[in-house]
mmCIF file of C-alpha atoms in Angstrom:
data_model
loop_
_atom_site.group_PDB
_atom_site.id
_atom_site.type_symbol
_atom_site.label_atom_id
_atom_site.label_comp_id
_atom_site.label_asym_id
_atom_site.label_seq_id
_atom_site.Cartn_x
_atom_site.Cartn_y
_atom_site.Cartn_z
ATOM 1 C CA MET Y 158 -36.844 74.231 40.521
ATOM 2 C CA LYS Y 159 -33.597 75.340 41.344
ATOM 3 C CA ARG Y 160 -31.261 75.324 38.317
ATOM 4 C CA PHE Y 161 -27.366 74.246 38.359
ATOM 5 C CA LEU Y 162 -25.008 75.220 35.753
ATOM 6 C CA THR Y 163 -22.133 72.767 35.287
ATOM 7 C CA VAL Y 164 -19.086 74.000 34.094
ATOM 8 C CA LEU Y 165 -16.126 71.514 32.863
ATOM 9 C CA THR Y 166 -13.355 71.795 30.623
ATOM 10 C CA LEU Y 167 -12.797 68.211 29.622
ATOM 11 C CA THR Y 168 -16.314 66.659 29.794
ATOM 12 C CA LEU Y 169 -19.783 67.789 30.542
ATOM 13 C CA LEU Y 170 -21.457 65.488 33.214
ATOM 14 C CA ALA Y 171 -24.877 67.580 33.422
ATOM 15 C CA PRO Y 172 -27.915 65.819 34.429
ATOM 16 C CA SER Y 173 -30.853 66.630 32.012
ATOM 17 C CA ALA Y 174 -32.347 69.165 34.213
ATOM 18 C CA SER Y 175 -29.017 70.762 34.584
ATOM 19 C CA ALA Y 176 -27.613 73.724 32.377
ATOM 20 C CA VAL Y 177 -24.165 73.381 31.503
ATOM 21 C CA ALA Y 178 -21.397 75.102 30.084
ATOM 22 C CA ILE Y 179 -18.194 74.582 28.286
ATOM 23 C CA LEU Y 180 -15.240 76.588 29.624
ATOM 24 C CA GLY Y 181 -12.278 77.300 27.512
ATOM 25 C CA HIS Y 182 -9.033 79.356 26.728
ATOM 26 C CA LEU Y 183 -7.941 80.261 23.358
ATOM 27 C CA SER Y 184 -4.200 79.641 23.691
ATOM 28 C CA ASN Y 185 -2.965 81.843 20.612
ATOM 29 C CA ALA Y 186 -5.542 84.745 21.197
ATOM 30 C CA ALA Y 187 -2.722 87.083 20.021
ATOM 31 C CA VAL Y 188 -3.120 86.416 16.492
ATOM 32 C CA LEU Y 189 -6.399 88.238 16.710
ATOM 33 C CA PRO Y 190 -5.465 91.353 15.978
ATOM 34 C CA SER Y 191 -3.814 90.370 12.466
ATOM 35 C CA LEU Y 192 -6.530 87.820 11.147
ATOM 36 C CA MET Y 193 -9.763 89.567 13.059
ATOM 37 C CA GLY Y 194 -8.566 93.177 12.539
ATOM 38 C CA THR Y 195 -9.545 93.772 16.497
ATOM 39 C CA ASP Y 196 -9.851 91.558 19.614
ATOM 40 C CA GLN Y 197 -12.538 93.771 21.056
ATOM 41 C CA ASP Y 198 -15.719 92.540 20.536
ATOM 42 C CA VAL Y 199 -15.051 88.949 19.605
ATOM 43 C CA TYR Y 200 -17.286 86.185 19.953
ATOM 44 C CA VAL Y 201 -16.877 82.500 20.159
ATOM 45 C CA TRP Y 202 -19.882 80.402 18.500
ATOM 46 C CA LEU Y 203 -20.331 76.842 18.702
ATOM 47 C CA THR Y 204 -22.002 75.817 15.870
ATOM 48 C CA ASN Y 205 -23.605 72.980 13.292
ATOM 49 C CA MET Y 206 -22.319 74.381 9.676
ATOM 50 C CA THR Y 207 -24.083 71.612 8.019
ATOM 51 C CA GLN Y 208 -27.386 72.086 9.711
ATOM 52 C CA GLY Y 209 -27.086 76.404 9.849
ATOM 53 C CA ARG Y 210 -27.444 76.450 13.541
ATOM 54 C CA VAL Y 211 -25.496 78.007 16.739
ATOM 55 C CA VAL Y 212 -25.796 75.776 19.553
ATOM 56 C CA SER Y 213 -24.099 78.567 21.920
ATOM 57 C CA ARG Y 214 -22.093 81.830 21.872
ATOM 58 C CA ALA Y 215 -19.964 83.901 24.012
ATOM 59 C CA ALA Y 216 -17.600 87.114 24.309
ATOM 60 C CA LEU Y 217 -13.994 86.219 24.266
ATOM 61 C CA LYS Y 218 -12.161 88.327 27.117
ATOM 62 C CA ASP Y 219 -8.921 88.021 27.675
ATOM 63 C CA GLY Y 220 -8.453 84.588 25.410
ATOM 64 C CA THR Y 221 -11.192 83.146 28.012
ATOM 65 C CA PHE Y 222 -14.893 82.010 26.951
ATOM 66 C CA LEU Y 223 -17.617 80.390 28.774
ATOM 67 C CA LEU Y 224 -20.028 78.988 26.676
ATOM 68 C CA ASN Y 225 -23.403 78.185 28.054
ATOM 69 C CA ILE Y 226 -25.871 75.425 26.463
ATOM 70 C CA PRO Y 227 -29.428 75.699 27.973
ATOM 71 C CA ALA Y 228 -31.011 72.796 29.584
ATOM 72 C CA ALA Y 229 -34.087 72.705 27.620
ATOM 73 C CA LEU Y 230 -32.328 73.154 24.538
ATOM 74 C CA ALA Y 231 -33.955 71.275 21.953
ATOM 75 C CA LEU Y 232 -31.224 69.718 19.283
ATOM 76 C CA PRO Y 233 -31.911 67.145 16.465
ATOM 77 C CA THR Y 234 -30.591 64.380 17.534
ATOM 78 C CA ARG Y 235 -29.700 61.295 15.064
ATOM 79 C CA PRO Y 236 -28.223 57.869 15.367
ATOM 80 C CA LEU Y 237 -24.889 57.495 16.144
ATOM 81 C CA ASP Y 238 -23.085 56.645 12.961
ATOM 82 C CA VAL Y 239 -20.648 53.969 13.124
ATOM 83 C CA CYS Y 240 -18.556 51.372 11.389
ATOM 84 C CA SER Y 241 -18.534 47.917 11.037
ATOM 85 C CA GLY Y 242 -17.041 46.069 13.912
ATOM 86 C CA VAL Y 243 -18.076 48.900 16.479
ATOM 87 C CA THR Y 244 -20.659 48.144 19.010
ATOM 88 C CA VAL Y 245 -22.742 50.726 20.361
ATOM 89 C CA LYS Y 246 -25.180 49.394 23.568
ATOM 90 C CA PRO Y 247 -28.043 50.527 23.496
ATOM 91 C CA ALA Y 248 -28.088 50.370 19.507
ATOM 92 C CA ARG Y 249 -29.199 53.490 17.174
ATOM 93 C CA VAL Y 250 -27.983 55.747 20.442
ATOM 94 C CA PRO Y 251 -29.999 59.344 19.579
ATOM 95 C CA VAL Y 252 -26.738 61.892 19.376
ATOM 96 C CA TYR Y 253 -25.978 65.642 18.173
ATOM 97 C CA GLN Y 254 -22.793 66.387 16.912
ATOM 98 C CA THR Y 255 -21.480 69.912 17.024
ATOM 99 C CA GLU Y 256 -19.205 70.719 13.727
ATOM 100 C CA THR Y 257 -17.495 73.879 14.276
ATOM 101 C CA LEU Y 258 -16.164 76.396 16.819
ATOM 102 C CA VAL Y 259 -15.874 79.794 15.159
ATOM 103 C CA LEU Y 260 -15.261 83.744 16.119
ATOM 104 C CA TYR Y 261 -17.352 86.060 14.934
ATOM 105 C CA ASN Y 262 -16.722 90.019 15.121
ATOM 106 C CA ARG Y 263 -19.830 92.435 14.505
ATOM 107 C CA ALA Y 264 -17.911 95.626 13.850
ATOM 108 C CA HIS Y 265 -15.775 94.192 10.887
ATOM 109 C CA ASP Y 266 -18.979 91.752 9.942
ATOM 110 C CA ARG Y 267 -16.049 88.804 10.231
ATOM 111 C CA LEU Y 268 -16.070 85.283 10.496
ATOM 112 C CA LEU Y 269 -12.938 83.407 11.421
ATOM 113 C CA GLY Y 270 -11.663 79.690 12.346
ATOM 114 C CA PRO Y 271 -12.098 77.098 13.127
ATOM 115 C CA LEU Y 272 -11.386 76.678 16.614
ATOM 116 C CA VAL Y 273 -9.718 73.042 17.942
ATOM 117 C CA GLN Y 274 -9.220 72.108 21.072
ATOM 118 C CA ALA Y 275 -5.819 69.701 21.080
ATOM 119 C CA ASP Y 276 -2.297 69.475 22.354
ATOM 120 C CA ASP Y 277 -1.063 71.290 18.903
ATOM 121 C CA PRO Y 278 -3.105 73.581 16.692
ATOM 122 C CA ARG Y 279 -1.468 72.042 13.326
ATOM 123 C CA THR Y 280 0.048 68.622 14.130
ATOM 124 C CA PRO Y 281 -1.372 67.157 16.738
ATOM 125 C CA THR Y 282 -1.674 63.727 18.398
ATOM 126 C CA ARG Y 283 -5.182 64.579 20.789
ATOM 127 C CA ILE Y 284 -8.283 66.245 19.734
ATOM 128 C CA VAL Y 285 -11.060 66.664 21.476
ATOM 129 C CA ARG Y 286 -14.718 67.523 19.589
ATOM 130 C CA TRP Y 287 -18.247 67.606 21.817
ATOM 131 C CA MET Y 288 -21.010 65.349 21.565
ATOM 132 C CA TYR Y 289 -24.563 65.209 23.163
ATOM 133 C CA SER Y 290 -25.956 61.955 23.743
ATOM 134 C CA ASP Y 291 -29.875 61.488 24.649
ATOM 135 C CA VAL Y 292 -29.087 58.305 27.219
ATOM 136 C CA ALA Y 293 -25.826 56.895 28.231
ATOM 137 C CA ALA Y 294 -24.280 54.330 26.274
ATOM 138 C CA THR Y 295 -21.116 52.322 25.509
ATOM 139 C CA VAL Y 296 -19.250 52.565 21.921
ATOM 140 C CA GLN Y 297 -16.702 49.793 21.723
ATOM 141 C CA GLY Y 298 -14.346 47.947 18.901
ATOM 142 C CA ARG Y 299 -12.374 48.455 16.348
ATOM 143 C CA CYS Y 300 -13.326 49.666 12.712
ATOM 144 C CA THR Y 301 -13.234 46.447 10.105
ATOM 145 C CA GLY Y 302 -10.255 46.861 7.726
ATOM 146 C CA LEU Y 303 -9.548 50.381 9.153
ATOM 147 C CA ASN Y 304 -7.220 51.518 11.576
ATOM 148 C CA THR Y 305 -9.383 53.021 14.396
ATOM 149 C CA THR Y 306 -10.785 52.014 17.618
ATOM 150 C CA TYR Y 307 -13.253 52.529 19.791
ATOM 151 C CA ASN Y 308 -13.417 52.625 23.801
ATOM 152 C CA LEU Y 309 -16.113 55.387 24.584
ATOM 153 C CA LYS Y 310 -18.618 55.736 27.470
ATOM 154 C CA LEU Y 311 -21.028 58.334 26.920
ATOM 155 C CA ARG Y 312 -23.170 60.114 29.543
ATOM 156 C CA LYS Y 313 -26.977 61.200 28.728
ATOM 157 C CA GLY Y 314 -26.179 64.755 27.697
ATOM 158 C CA TRP Y 315 -23.118 66.695 26.625
ATOM 159 C CA ASN Y 316 -19.597 64.827 26.378
ATOM 160 C CA GLY Y 317 -16.179 65.418 25.327
ATOM 161 C CA VAL Y 318 -14.982 62.935 22.679
ATOM 162 C CA MET Y 319 -11.311 62.551 22.307
ATOM 163 C CA THR Y 320 -9.077 61.029 18.850
ATOM 164 C CA VAL Y 321 -5.914 59.815 20.021
ATOM 165 C CA SER Y 322 -3.613 59.295 16.596
ATOM 166 C CA THR Y 323 -0.173 57.178 17.192
ATOM 167 C CA SER Y 324 1.608 56.061 14.537
ATOM 168 C CA GLY Y 325 -1.487 55.945 11.782
ATOM 169 C CA ASN Y 326 -3.593 54.489 14.549
ATOM 170 C CA PHE Y 327 -6.495 56.368 15.807
ATOM 171 C CA HIS Y 328 -8.096 55.251 19.205
ATOM 172 C CA VAL Y 329 -11.742 57.295 19.913
ATOM 173 C CA THR Y 330 -12.068 57.305 23.734
ATOM 174 C CA ASN Y 331 -13.146 59.745 26.842
ATOM 175 C CA PRO Y 332 -10.768 62.599 27.398
ATOM 176 C CA ASP Y 333 -8.039 62.293 29.877
ATOM 177 C CA ARG Y 334 -6.555 65.729 29.938
ATOM 178 C CA ASN Y 335 -7.751 69.474 29.597
ATOM 179 C CA LEU Y 336 -6.273 70.681 26.219
ATOM 180 C CA PRO Y 337 -6.014 74.118 25.160
ATOM 181 C CA TYR Y 338 -8.506 75.743 22.239
ATOM 182 C CA TRP Y 339 -6.428 76.805 19.412
ATOM 183 C CA LEU Y 340 -7.016 79.275 16.129
ATOM 184 C CA LEU Y 341 -6.318 78.418 12.937
ATOM 185 C CA GLY Y 342 -7.626 80.695 10.979
ATOM 186 C CA ASP Y 343 -8.356 78.344 7.787
ATOM 187 C CA LEU Y 344 -11.860 79.713 7.693
ATOM 188 C CA LYS Y 345 -11.953 83.661 7.063
ATOM 189 C CA LEU Y 346 -15.261 85.070 5.833
ATOM 190 C CA ASP Y 347 -15.734 88.888 5.414
ATOM 191 C CA GLN Y 348 -19.838 89.837 5.351
ATOM 192 C CA ALA Y 349 -20.467 86.598 6.885
ATOM 193 C CA SER Y 350 -23.868 87.988 7.662
ATOM 194 C CA ARG Y 351 -24.860 88.229 3.795
ATOM 195 C CA THR Y 352 -23.777 84.816 3.645
ATOM 196 C CA LEU Y 353 -25.093 82.687 6.949
ATOM 197 C CA PRO Y 354 -28.676 82.180 7.558
ATOM 198 C CA ALA Y 355 -29.900 85.337 9.511
ATOM 199 C CA SER Y 356 -30.413 83.392 12.830
ATOM 200 C CA PHE Y 357 -27.085 83.201 13.062
ATOM 201 C CA PHE Y 358 -26.687 86.854 14.035
ATOM 202 C CA ARG Y 359 -30.224 87.241 16.310
ATOM 203 C CA GLN Y 360 -27.652 86.940 19.376
ATOM 204 C CA PRO Y 361 -25.891 88.763 20.932
#
C-alpha cells in the first residue's frame, strides 16, 4: 500500500492510513545560543510529559522543524473532558492531547521549553495546541457559569485547536491562520537524561 505524507501548518487533515507531519518555524531561534548554549544539534520534541511520552521528534535547522507522526502510532486516548454546558457529538469521543513542545540538545544534555504556537510569546490572543481524535466530532456550547465557548470540529486524526482570548472571554475553535512558534524558555532542565524516563532518549 502506498503511504502518503500530509504536511500542514495549521491543522493536520489526514486519513487513518496516512502519515502526518507538523511543519513549524521557531520565530525567536536567535535566543538559542544564550539559553541552550548552542544552536547546533537541537531537536524538537512533541511530548506528553504527564504520561512520560515523546510522540515525535525532529531536528531544528535554521529555525525550521518537521515533526513526522507515524500513521500506525498507538496513542492512549481518553474521552474528551469538557465543562458542563458544552455538547460533544458523539459523546465521550476518544482523544489524545499532547502537552508540551520542548527542545533538547544531547551535547549539553539540556532540555528547554516550552514552545508555543501563538500570535505573541508573552501576551497571546491566539494559541494553537494539537489534539488527536479517534473519530470525527463536534464540540459546541458555552461552559456553564464560565466565559469559555466552544465551536470546534474535529476530524479523525490530528487537529489543530485554537483558543482565542478577547476581553477576558475564551473561544475554542479551529485555526483560521498560520501562527509562528516561540520558545518561552521557562523550563530549563540540565542533565535531562538523569531526570526524565530513558524512553525519551532512544531517538535520535
